[in-house]
Amino acid sequence: MTFSTTTDDARRTGTPLPAGGRATRGRPAVLVLAWTEAGLLLRHPAFLAAVVLYAAFWIYDLVPGDAAHAYPVLQDESWSVHLPLLLLAAGVLLAANQGALRSHRNMTEPMYDVLVVGRSRRIGAHLLSLLPAALIALLLTAGRLGYLAGRSGAVGEVRPWDALAGPACVLLAGVIGVTLSTLATSSAVAPMALVGLGMLTFAGAVNTSATWRWFGLLAFENENAAPLPATLVHRPAVAHLAWLAALVVLLGATAVLRAGGRGTVLKAATALAVVAALVAGITQTRGLSSAQSDRVSAYTDHPAAHQRCTKEQNLTLCAFAEFAPWTPQWAEVARGVLAYAPGETAGAPYVIRQRIFPPGGASSNGAPPPLTAWAEDDARAGTPKAVTVGTDWSDGAAGGDRRSDAVVEFSTGFAYRAVTGDVPRQPRLTMVCGARAGLVLWLAGKATPGTREALRSTRERTFGGGISLPLLSSAAGLSFEPRAADFAFDLIDHPSPAHAAMIKKNWAELTAPGTTVDRAAHLLGVKAPPAIPASGQVAGC
């Protein structure tokens, strides 16, 4: 009874409570306030709008057949899955800032002075209220990655440290919002900070080779680059997660200090966070070590030593271990091409080998692939004239993205091998002309419904009538003259059972280097496409 009277008198007269009593009574109140603020944050319009946008982004990405994600590479998805989470981070930043400024906005700040929970503890409660939002971000990330990992065509491995970066960004964004409330009471500061963070994020997204991008919320990679085997992926995910965690502690401690917080533990945590941020920040910007560079070069120039091969009748399929589940799809395309070849060609041995180029998976900038090294590697492995396939794949219906282009690239490359008996050996585009060009494109398009759709998409995005298909985005590959492409698509668009029989019957002449498109049309009993003026003809044909 004496304690209650003393407490009541202290509240009436403004006499401060003993430190131990205030701390003891304040801790449960902080947790209650944190729980209340968490509920308000999760119901805030900014947070709800962010969740709706995130859901809309996911639904838009999945509903149209989901062809682009039928064959996900999980080490790439582990970081790219966080892109829509930036919407959630923006919503949390705005909601947290407005929640922390509520007492100032409602002019109730003086009323809090009579409570056991002082301003520094209230700021601590606002910081704790961010944890449910971060947990929701973690659940969304786990759900997305779980869905992708459950796809039958999924390969690779989920990288946990990369996967945790997105929820950490959501938590950090909320901490930034709370910290801003201790620096300025204007509600315009948070949107301005959001614009600044957005500009930093955009700058990192367009400078994917710059090491400073790791100082942002998320470190982007080149989305146009083909995936790499997991062992070659260089993402200092642990150091980056430590960087984000250090910023969370540092900014959170700064907010509490600004609100009047004191104590040895708080100051020590601030100092340790500064040190951790410096160490993690420097560590995450380190480039490839010499050992890592040598490993990338070995996988690039001599892939046979790092692959396992399987045989399916006359097909030998060699892939990096984690991409092995895709070999049945490669075999399906290859068998589709060979279904229209005569017996001696269809029954000949063929090798399909997975390769990566350029080293590091970045843009090749028109560099030639190591064709000589690949040929020597194939010879040592006893698999000469292997057809190249990359680390991208789809069912061909992904709508013109790089995964569908990979399907076209492989189907035409295998058809070229069946028609010519060889693989491209020039460090630049190999021009394919006449009947050979038309036959290669027809075989590639007829292999599967997916290859037909992907080939059609490639042609729709090609100017000038011809079709060029770079090998793994390099300077080499195949290029087909416009008139042969017109001839091939005339056959594809107007299929006839007689065409397959006539092609097998006249295979030797159709695959001869000098056979023209007009001669091929005569052999198949169809009308040749209109002649192209001399000004529109391509060099090399």
Coordinates of C-alpha atoms in Angstrom, one line a residue:
M1 CA 0.0 0.0 0.0
T2 CA 2.9 2.3 0.8
F3 CA 4.4 1.8 -2.6
S4 CA 1.1 2.6 -4.4
T5 CA 0.7 5.8 -2.4
T6 CA 4.3 6.8 -3.2
T7 CA 3.8 6.0 -6.9
D8 CA 0.6 8.0 -7.1
D9 CA 2.2 11.0 -5.2
A10 CA 5.1 10.8 -7.6
R11 CA 2.8 11.0 -10.6
R12 CA 0.9 14.0 -9.2
T13 CA 3.9 16.0 -8.2
G14 CA 6.2 15.1 -11.1
T15 CA 8.8 13.5 -8.8
P16 CA 10.6 10.8 -10.8
L17 CA 10.3 7.2 -9.8
P18 CA 13.4 5.3 -8.7
A19 CA 15.2 4.0 -11.7
G20 CA 14.7 0.4 -10.8
G21 CA 10.9 0.9 -10.3
R22 CA 10.5 2.8 -13.6
A23 CA 12.5 0.1 -15.5
T24 CA 10.6 -2.7 -13.9
R25 CA 7.2 -1.2 -14.7
G26 CA 8.3 0.1 -18.1
R27 CA 9.3 -3.1 -19.7
P28 CA 5.8 -4.8 -19.8
A29 CA 4.4 -1.5 -21.0
V30 CA 6.9 -1.3 -23.9
L31 CA 5.9 -4.8 -25.0
V32 CA 2.2 -3.9 -24.8
L33 CA 2.8 -0.7 -26.8
A34 CA 4.9 -2.6 -29.4
W35 CA 2.1 -5.1 -29.9
T36 CA -0.4 -2.3 -30.3
E37 CA 1.8 -0.4 -32.7
A38 CA 2.4 -3.6 -34.7
G39 CA -1.3 -4.0 -35.3
L40 CA -1.6 -0.4 -36.3
L41 CA 1.3 -0.7 -38.7
L42 CA -0.1 -3.8 -40.4
R43 CA -3.4 -2.0 -40.9
H44 CA -1.8 1.1 -42.2
P45 CA -3.0 2.0 -45.7
A46 CA 0.7 2.3 -47.0
F47 CA 1.4 -1.2 -45.8
L48 CA -1.8 -2.7 -47.1
A49 CA -1.3 -1.0 -50.4
A50 CA 2.2 -2.5 -50.6
V51 CA 0.9 -6.0 -49.9
V52 CA -1.8 -5.6 -52.6
L53 CA 0.8 -4.5 -55.1
Y54 CA 3.1 -7.3 -54.1
A55 CA 0.3 -9.8 -54.6
A56 CA -0.7 -8.2 -57.9
F57 CA 2.9 -8.5 -59.1
W58 CA 3.0 -12.1 -58.2
I59 CA -0.3 -13.0 -59.7
Y60 CA 0.6 -11.1 -62.9
D61 CA 3.8 -13.1 -63.0
L62 CA 2.1 -16.4 -62.5
V63 CA -1.3 -16.4 -64.2
P64 CA -0.3 -16.2 -67.9
G65 CA 0.7 -19.8 -68.1
D66 CA 3.7 -19.3 -65.8
A67 CA 5.9 -20.4 -68.7
A68 CA 8.8 -18.2 -67.7
H69 CA 9.1 -19.9 -64.3
A70 CA 8.6 -23.5 -65.4
Y71 CA 12.4 -24.1 -65.2
P72 CA 13.7 -21.9 -62.3
V73 CA 17.3 -21.8 -61.3
L74 CA 17.1 -21.5 -57.6
Q75 CA 20.4 -19.8 -56.9
D76 CA 19.2 -16.9 -59.1
E77 CA 15.7 -16.9 -57.7
S78 CA 17.1 -16.6 -54.2
W79 CA 18.0 -12.9 -54.8
S80 CA 15.6 -11.9 -57.6
V81 CA 12.6 -13.0 -55.5
H82 CA 13.2 -9.9 -53.4
L83 CA 12.5 -7.3 -56.1
P84 CA 8.8 -7.0 -55.3
L85 CA 9.6 -7.0 -51.6
L86 CA 10.9 -3.4 -52.2
L87 CA 7.3 -2.4 -52.4
L88 CA 6.7 -3.9 -49.0
A89 CA 9.8 -2.1 -47.7
A90 CA 8.5 1.2 -49.0
G91 CA 5.1 0.7 -47.3
V92 CA 6.7 -0.2 -44.0
L93 CA 9.0 2.8 -44.1
L94 CA 6.1 5.2 -44.5
A95 CA 3.8 3.4 -42.0
A96 CA 6.5 3.2 -39.4
N97 CA 7.4 6.9 -39.8
Q98 CA 3.8 8.0 -39.5
G99 CA 3.2 5.8 -36.5
A100 CA 6.2 7.2 -34.7
L101 CA 5.1 10.8 -35.5
R102 CA 1.4 10.2 -34.4
S103 CA 1.8 11.8 -31.0
H104 CA 3.4 14.9 -32.5
R105 CA 0.8 15.0 -35.3
N106 CA -2.1 14.7 -32.8
M107 CA -0.3 17.1 -30.3
T108 CA -0.4 14.6 -27.5
E109 CA 3.3 14.4 -26.9
P110 CA 3.1 16.3 -23.5
M111 CA 0.6 13.8 -22.2
Y112 CA 3.2 11.0 -22.5
D113 CA 5.4 12.7 -20.0
V114 CA 3.2 11.5 -17.1
L115 CA 3.6 7.9 -18.1
V116 CA 6.1 5.4 -17.0
V117 CA 7.0 4.8 -20.6
G118 CA 9.3 7.7 -21.6
R119 CA 10.0 8.8 -25.2
S120 CA 13.1 6.5 -25.6
R121 CA 11.0 3.5 -24.5
R122 CA 8.3 4.5 -26.9
I123 CA 10.8 4.7 -29.7
G124 CA 12.0 1.2 -28.7
A125 CA 8.4 0.0 -28.8
H126 CA 8.0 1.3 -32.4
L127 CA 11.2 -0.5 -33.4
L128 CA 9.9 -3.7 -31.9
S129 CA 6.6 -3.2 -33.7
L130 CA 8.5 -3.7 -37.0
L131 CA 9.2 -7.4 -36.4
P132 CA 5.7 -8.7 -37.5
A133 CA 6.1 -6.9 -40.8
A134 CA 9.6 -8.4 -41.3
L135 CA 8.1 -11.8 -40.4
I136 CA 5.4 -11.4 -43.1
A137 CA 8.1 -10.5 -45.6
L138 CA 10.0 -13.7 -44.6
L139 CA 6.8 -15.8 -45.0
L140 CA 6.2 -14.3 -48.4
T141 CA 9.8 -15.1 -49.4
A142 CA 9.6 -18.6 -48.1
G143 CA 6.3 -19.1 -49.9
R144 CA 7.6 -17.9 -53.2
L145 CA 10.8 -19.9 -53.1
G146 CA 8.9 -22.9 -51.9
Y147 CA 6.6 -22.6 -54.9
L148 CA 9.5 -22.3 -57.3
A149 CA 11.5 -25.1 -55.7
G150 CA 8.5 -27.3 -56.0
R151 CA 8.3 -26.9 -59.8
S152 CA 9.2 -30.1 -61.7
G153 CA 11.8 -28.2 -63.7
A154 CA 13.5 -26.5 -60.8
V155 CA 17.3 -26.9 -60.6
G156 CA 20.0 -25.5 -58.4
E157 CA 19.9 -24.7 -54.7
V158 CA 18.2 -22.1 -52.5
R159 CA 20.8 -19.8 -51.0
P160 CA 19.5 -19.1 -47.4
W161 CA 21.6 -16.0 -46.8
D162 CA 20.5 -14.4 -50.1
A163 CA 16.9 -15.4 -49.2
L164 CA 17.1 -13.5 -45.8
A165 CA 18.2 -10.3 -47.4
G166 CA 14.7 -9.3 -48.5
P167 CA 13.1 -9.5 -45.1
A168 CA 16.1 -7.8 -43.6
C169 CA 15.6 -4.9 -46.1
V170 CA 11.9 -4.6 -45.0
L171 CA 13.1 -4.4 -41.3
L172 CA 15.8 -1.9 -42.2
A173 CA 13.3 0.3 -44.1
G174 CA 11.0 0.4 -41.0
V175 CA 14.0 1.3 -38.8
I176 CA 14.8 4.1 -41.2
G177 CA 11.3 5.4 -40.9
V178 CA 11.4 5.4 -37.1
T179 CA 14.8 7.0 -37.0
L180 CA 13.7 9.8 -39.3
S181 CA 10.9 10.6 -36.8
T182 CA 13.6 11.4 -34.2
L183 CA 15.4 13.7 -36.6
A184 CA 12.5 15.6 -38.1
T185 CA 8.9 15.9 -37.3
S186 CA 7.8 16.8 -40.8
S187 CA 5.7 14.1 -42.5
A188 CA 7.4 15.0 -45.8
V189 CA 10.8 13.7 -44.8
A190 CA 9.9 10.0 -45.1
P191 CA 8.7 10.3 -48.8
M192 CA 11.8 12.2 -49.6
A193 CA 13.9 9.6 -48.0
L194 CA 12.0 7.0 -50.0
V195 CA 12.8 8.8 -53.2
G196 CA 16.5 8.9 -52.3
L197 CA 16.5 5.1 -51.5
G198 CA 14.7 4.5 -54.8
M199 CA 17.3 6.4 -56.7
L200 CA 20.1 4.5 -55.0
T201 CA 18.4 1.2 -55.7
F202 CA 17.9 2.1 -59.4
A203 CA 21.5 3.1 -59.7
G204 CA 22.6 -0.3 -58.3
A205 CA 20.2 -2.0 -60.7
V206 CA 21.8 -0.4 -63.8
N207 CA 25.4 -0.9 -62.5
T208 CA 25.4 -4.6 -61.8
S209 CA 29.1 -4.9 -62.1
A210 CA 29.9 -2.1 -59.6
T211 CA 31.0 -3.2 -56.2
W212 CA 29.4 -0.2 -54.5
R213 CA 26.0 -1.6 -55.3
W214 CA 26.4 -3.8 -52.2
F215 CA 26.1 -0.8 -50.0
G216 CA 22.4 -0.4 -51.1
L217 CA 19.4 -2.4 -49.8
L218 CA 19.7 -5.1 -52.4
A219 CA 22.6 -6.0 -54.7
F220 CA 21.3 -6.7 -58.2
E221 CA 22.8 -9.0 -60.8
N222 CA 22.5 -8.7 -64.6
E223 CA 19.1 -10.1 -65.4
N224 CA 20.1 -10.7 -69.0
A225 CA 23.0 -13.0 -68.0
A226 CA 22.4 -16.7 -68.1
P227 CA 22.6 -18.6 -64.7
L228 CA 25.8 -20.0 -63.4
P229 CA 26.3 -23.3 -61.6
A230 CA 25.9 -22.7 -57.9
T231 CA 29.6 -23.3 -57.2
L232 CA 30.5 -20.4 -59.5
V233 CA 28.1 -17.9 -58.0
H234 CA 30.0 -15.1 -56.3
R235 CA 27.5 -13.2 -54.0
P236 CA 28.9 -12.3 -50.6
A237 CA 25.5 -12.9 -49.2
V238 CA 26.6 -13.5 -45.6
A239 CA 28.6 -10.2 -45.5
H240 CA 25.7 -8.3 -47.1
L241 CA 23.2 -9.7 -44.5
A242 CA 25.7 -8.7 -41.8
W243 CA 25.8 -5.2 -43.3
L244 CA 22.0 -4.9 -43.2
A245 CA 21.8 -6.3 -39.7
A246 CA 24.5 -3.8 -38.5
L247 CA 22.6 -0.9 -40.1
V248 CA 19.4 -2.1 -38.3
V249 CA 21.2 -2.1 -34.9
L250 CA 23.0 1.2 -35.6
L251 CA 20.0 3.1 -36.8
G252 CA 17.8 1.6 -34.1
A253 CA 20.3 2.6 -31.4
T254 CA 20.7 6.0 -32.9
A255 CA 16.9 6.5 -32.8
V256 CA 16.8 5.5 -29.1
L257 CA 19.7 7.8 -28.2
R258 CA 18.1 10.7 -30.1
A259 CA 14.9 10.1 -28.0
G260 CA 16.9 10.4 -24.8
G261 CA 17.9 6.9 -24.2
R262 CA 21.0 6.2 -22.0
G263 CA 22.9 3.3 -20.7
T264 CA 26.1 1.5 -21.2
V265 CA 24.5 -1.4 -23.1
L266 CA 23.0 1.0 -25.6
K267 CA 26.2 2.9 -26.2
A268 CA 28.2 -0.4 -26.5
A269 CA 25.6 -1.7 -29.0
T270 CA 26.0 1.5 -31.1
A271 CA 29.8 1.2 -31.1
L272 CA 29.7 -2.5 -32.0
A273 CA 27.3 -1.8 -34.8
V274 CA 29.6 0.8 -36.3
V275 CA 32.5 -1.7 -36.3
A276 CA 30.3 -4.5 -37.7
A277 CA 29.1 -2.1 -40.5
L278 CA 32.6 -1.2 -41.4
V279 CA 33.9 -4.8 -41.5
A280 CA 30.8 -6.2 -43.4
G281 CA 30.8 -3.2 -45.8
I282 CA 34.4 -3.8 -46.8
T283 CA 34.1 -7.5 -46.9
Q284 CA 31.1 -7.5 -49.2
T285 CA 32.9 -5.5 -51.9
R286 CA 35.7 -7.9 -52.4
G287 CA 35.9 -9.3 -55.9
L288 CA 36.7 -12.8 -57.0
S289 CA 39.8 -14.4 -55.5
S290 CA 42.4 -16.0 -57.9
A291 CA 41.1 -19.5 -56.9
Q292 CA 37.5 -18.5 -57.8
S293 CA 38.6 -16.9 -61.1
D294 CA 40.5 -20.1 -62.0
R295 CA 37.4 -22.2 -61.2
V296 CA 35.2 -20.0 -63.5
S297 CA 37.8 -20.3 -66.3
A298 CA 37.9 -24.1 -65.8
Y299 CA 34.2 -24.5 -66.0
T300 CA 34.1 -22.2 -69.1
D301 CA 36.9 -23.6 -71.2
H302 CA 36.8 -27.3 -70.0
P303 CA 33.3 -28.1 -69.0
A304 CA 33.6 -31.9 -69.6
A305 CA 35.7 -32.4 -66.4
H306 CA 32.9 -30.9 -64.3
Q307 CA 29.9 -32.7 -65.8
R308 CA 28.1 -36.0 -65.8
C309 CA 26.8 -37.6 -69.0
T310 CA 23.9 -39.9 -69.6
K311 CA 22.9 -41.9 -72.7
E312 CA 19.5 -42.1 -74.2
Q313 CA 19.7 -44.4 -77.3
N314 CA 22.0 -42.5 -79.7
L315 CA 22.0 -39.3 -77.7
T316 CA 24.7 -38.5 -75.1
L317 CA 23.7 -35.6 -72.8
C318 CA 26.3 -33.9 -70.6
A319 CA 25.3 -31.4 -68.0
F320 CA 26.6 -29.7 -64.9
A321 CA 25.3 -31.8 -62.0
E322 CA 22.5 -29.5 -60.8
F323 CA 21.2 -29.0 -64.4
A324 CA 20.9 -32.8 -65.0
P325 CA 17.1 -32.8 -64.5
W326 CA 16.8 -30.8 -67.8
T327 CA 18.4 -33.4 -70.0
P328 CA 15.0 -35.1 -70.8
Q329 CA 13.8 -31.8 -72.2
W330 CA 16.9 -31.5 -74.3
A331 CA 16.5 -35.1 -75.6
E332 CA 12.8 -34.4 -76.5
V333 CA 13.8 -31.5 -78.7
A334 CA 16.7 -33.5 -80.3
R335 CA 14.4 -36.4 -81.0
G336 CA 11.8 -34.0 -82.5
V337 CA 14.4 -32.8 -84.9
L338 CA 15.6 -36.3 -85.8
A339 CA 12.1 -37.5 -86.4
Y340 CA 12.1 -35.9 -89.8
A341 CA 15.5 -37.1 -90.8
P342 CA 16.2 -40.3 -92.7
G343 CA 17.3 -43.4 -90.9
E344 CA 21.1 -43.1 -91.2
T345 CA 21.0 -39.5 -90.0
A346 CA 18.4 -40.1 -87.3
G347 CA 20.3 -43.1 -85.9
A348 CA 23.8 -41.5 -85.9
P349 CA 25.4 -40.7 -82.5
Y350 CA 24.9 -37.1 -81.2
V351 CA 26.4 -35.4 -78.2
I352 CA 24.7 -32.5 -76.3
R353 CA 27.0 -30.6 -73.9
Q354 CA 26.1 -27.8 -71.6
R355 CA 28.4 -24.8 -71.5
I356 CA 28.6 -21.3 -70.0
F357 CA 29.9 -18.2 -71.6
P358 CA 31.2 -15.6 -71.0
P359 CA 33.1 -16.3 -67.7
G360 CA 31.1 -14.8 -64.8
G361 CA 27.8 -14.9 -66.7
A362 CA 27.9 -11.2 -67.6
S363 CA 27.2 -9.6 -71.0
S364 CA 29.7 -10.9 -73.6
N365 CA 29.8 -7.5 -75.4
G366 CA 30.3 -9.4 -78.7
A367 CA 33.3 -11.5 -77.6
P368 CA 33.9 -14.8 -79.3
P369 CA 33.5 -17.9 -77.3
P370 CA 36.4 -20.3 -76.8
L371 CA 35.4 -22.6 -79.7
T372 CA 38.9 -24.0 -80.1
A373 CA 39.1 -24.9 -76.4
W374 CA 35.7 -26.4 -76.5
A375 CA 36.6 -28.6 -79.5
E376 CA 39.8 -29.8 -77.8
D377 CA 37.8 -30.5 -74.6
D378 CA 35.3 -32.5 -76.6
A379 CA 38.0 -34.5 -78.3
R380 CA 39.7 -35.4 -75.0
A381 CA 36.3 -36.5 -73.6
G382 CA 35.6 -38.6 -76.7
T383 CA 32.5 -36.5 -77.6
P384 CA 33.5 -34.6 -80.8
K385 CA 31.1 -32.1 -82.5
A386 CA 29.0 -31.7 -79.3
V387 CA 26.0 -29.4 -79.7
T388 CA 26.0 -26.6 -77.2
V389 CA 23.2 -25.9 -74.8
G390 CA 23.2 -23.2 -72.1
T391 CA 22.0 -22.8 -68.6
D392 CA 18.6 -21.3 -69.5
W393 CA 15.6 -23.3 -70.5
S394 CA 11.8 -23.1 -70.9
D395 CA 9.0 -24.8 -72.6
G396 CA 9.4 -22.3 -75.4
A397 CA 6.3 -20.3 -74.6
A398 CA 7.7 -17.7 -72.3
G399 CA 7.0 -14.9 -74.7
G400 CA 10.3 -13.8 -76.1
D401 CA 12.5 -13.8 -73.0
R402 CA 16.0 -15.2 -72.9
R403 CA 14.7 -18.6 -71.8
S404 CA 12.6 -19.0 -74.9
D405 CA 15.5 -17.8 -77.0
A406 CA 17.7 -20.5 -75.4
V407 CA 15.2 -23.1 -76.7
V408 CA 15.4 -21.7 -80.2
E409 CA 19.2 -21.5 -80.0
F410 CA 19.5 -25.1 -79.0
S411 CA 16.9 -26.5 -81.5
T412 CA 18.5 -24.7 -84.5
G413 CA 22.0 -25.7 -83.3
F414 CA 21.0 -29.3 -83.1
A415 CA 19.2 -29.1 -86.5
Y416 CA 22.3 -27.6 -88.0
R417 CA 24.3 -30.5 -86.6
A418 CA 21.9 -33.0 -88.2
V419 CA 21.8 -31.2 -91.5
T420 CA 25.5 -30.4 -92.0
G421 CA 27.1 -33.0 -89.8
D422 CA 29.1 -30.3 -88.0
V423 CA 28.9 -27.5 -85.5
P424 CA 29.7 -23.8 -86.0
R425 CA 33.4 -23.2 -85.8
Q426 CA 33.8 -19.5 -86.7
P427 CA 34.3 -16.9 -84.0
R428 CA 31.5 -14.9 -85.7
L429 CA 28.0 -15.7 -87.0
T430 CA 28.0 -18.5 -89.5
M431 CA 25.7 -17.7 -92.4
V432 CA 23.4 -20.5 -93.5
C433 CA 22.0 -20.2 -97.0
G434 CA 19.7 -21.8 -99.5
A435 CA 17.9 -25.1 -98.9
R436 CA 20.1 -25.9 -95.9
A437 CA 18.9 -22.7 -94.1
G438 CA 15.2 -23.5 -94.8
L439 CA 15.6 -27.1 -93.7
V440 CA 17.4 -26.2 -90.4
L441 CA 14.7 -23.7 -89.5
W442 CA 11.9 -26.1 -90.5
L443 CA 13.4 -28.9 -88.4
A444 CA 13.9 -26.6 -85.4
G445 CA 10.3 -25.3 -85.6
K446 CA 8.8 -28.8 -86.1
A447 CA 10.7 -30.4 -83.2
T448 CA 8.1 -29.5 -80.5
P449 CA 5.2 -27.1 -80.1
G450 CA 7.4 -25.0 -77.8
T451 CA 10.2 -24.7 -80.3
R452 CA 7.8 -23.6 -83.0
E453 CA 6.3 -20.9 -80.7
A454 CA 9.8 -19.7 -79.6
L455 CA 11.0 -19.6 -83.2
R456 CA 8.0 -17.6 -84.3
S457 CA 8.6 -15.2 -81.4
T458 CA 12.2 -14.8 -82.5
R459 CA 11.3 -14.0 -86.0
E460 CA 8.7 -11.4 -84.9
R461 CA 11.5 -9.6 -83.1
T462 CA 13.9 -9.7 -86.0
F463 CA 14.2 -6.9 -88.6
G464 CA 15.1 -7.5 -92.2
G465 CA 13.5 -10.9 -92.6
G466 CA 16.6 -13.0 -91.7
I467 CA 17.1 -14.6 -88.3
S468 CA 20.3 -14.4 -86.3
L469 CA 20.9 -16.7 -83.2
P470 CA 24.0 -15.8 -81.3
L471 CA 25.6 -18.7 -79.4
L472 CA 25.2 -18.1 -75.6
S473 CA 24.9 -14.3 -76.3
S474 CA 28.4 -14.3 -77.9
A475 CA 29.7 -13.1 -81.3
A476 CA 29.4 -16.6 -82.7
G477 CA 26.3 -18.5 -83.7
L478 CA 24.0 -19.0 -86.7
S479 CA 22.4 -16.5 -89.1
F480 CA 19.8 -17.4 -91.8
E481 CA 19.1 -15.5 -95.0
P482 CA 15.7 -13.9 -95.2
R483 CA 14.4 -15.9 -98.2
A484 CA 15.2 -19.2 -96.6
A485 CA 13.4 -18.0 -93.4
D486 CA 10.4 -17.1 -95.5
F487 CA 10.5 -20.6 -97.1
A488 CA 10.8 -22.4 -93.7
F489 CA 7.8 -20.5 -92.3
D490 CA 5.7 -21.1 -95.3
L491 CA 6.2 -24.8 -94.7
I492 CA 5.6 -24.4 -90.9
D493 CA 2.4 -22.3 -91.4
H494 CA 1.0 -24.6 -94.0
P495 CA 1.9 -28.1 -92.8
S496 CA 1.4 -31.2 -94.9
P497 CA 2.1 -34.8 -94.2
A498 CA 3.7 -35.0 -97.6
H499 CA 6.4 -32.5 -96.7
A500 CA 8.0 -34.9 -94.1
A501 CA 8.1 -37.7 -96.6
M502 CA 9.5 -35.6 -99.4
I503 CA 12.2 -34.2 -97.1
K504 CA 13.4 -37.6 -96.1
K505 CA 13.3 -38.7 -99.8
N506 CA 15.3 -35.8 -101.0
W507 CA 17.5 -35.3 -97.9
A508 CA 20.8 -35.6 -99.7
E509 CA 20.0 -32.9 -102.2
L510 CA 18.3 -30.6 -99.6
T511 CA 21.3 -30.8 -97.3
A512 CA 23.9 -30.1 -100.1
P513 CA 25.6 -26.8 -99.8
G514 CA 24.7 -25.6 -103.3
T515 CA 21.0 -26.4 -103.3
T516 CA 18.9 -23.2 -103.6
V517 CA 15.6 -22.2 -102.1
D518 CA 14.0 -22.5 -105.6
R519 CA 15.3 -26.0 -106.0
A520 CA 14.1 -27.0 -102.5
A521 CA 10.6 -25.6 -103.3
H522 CA 10.5 -27.7 -106.5
L523 CA 11.6 -30.8 -104.7
L524 CA 8.8 -30.4 -102.1
G525 CA 6.2 -29.4 -104.6
V526 CA 5.5 -26.0 -103.1
K527 CA 5.7 -22.4 -104.4
A528 CA 9.0 -20.7 -103.7
P529 CA 8.8 -17.4 -101.8
P530 CA 9.3 -14.2 -103.9
A531 CA 12.8 -13.3 -104.9
I532 CA 14.5 -10.7 -102.8
P533 CA 16.1 -7.7 -104.7
A534 CA 19.8 -7.5 -104.8
S535 CA 19.8 -4.6 -102.4
G536 CA 18.0 -6.7 -99.8
Q537 CA 20.2 -9.8 -100.0
V538 CA 22.6 -10.6 -97.2
A539 CA 26.4 -11.0 -97.6
G540 CA 27.6 -14.5 -97.7
C541 CA 24.7 -16.0 -99.6

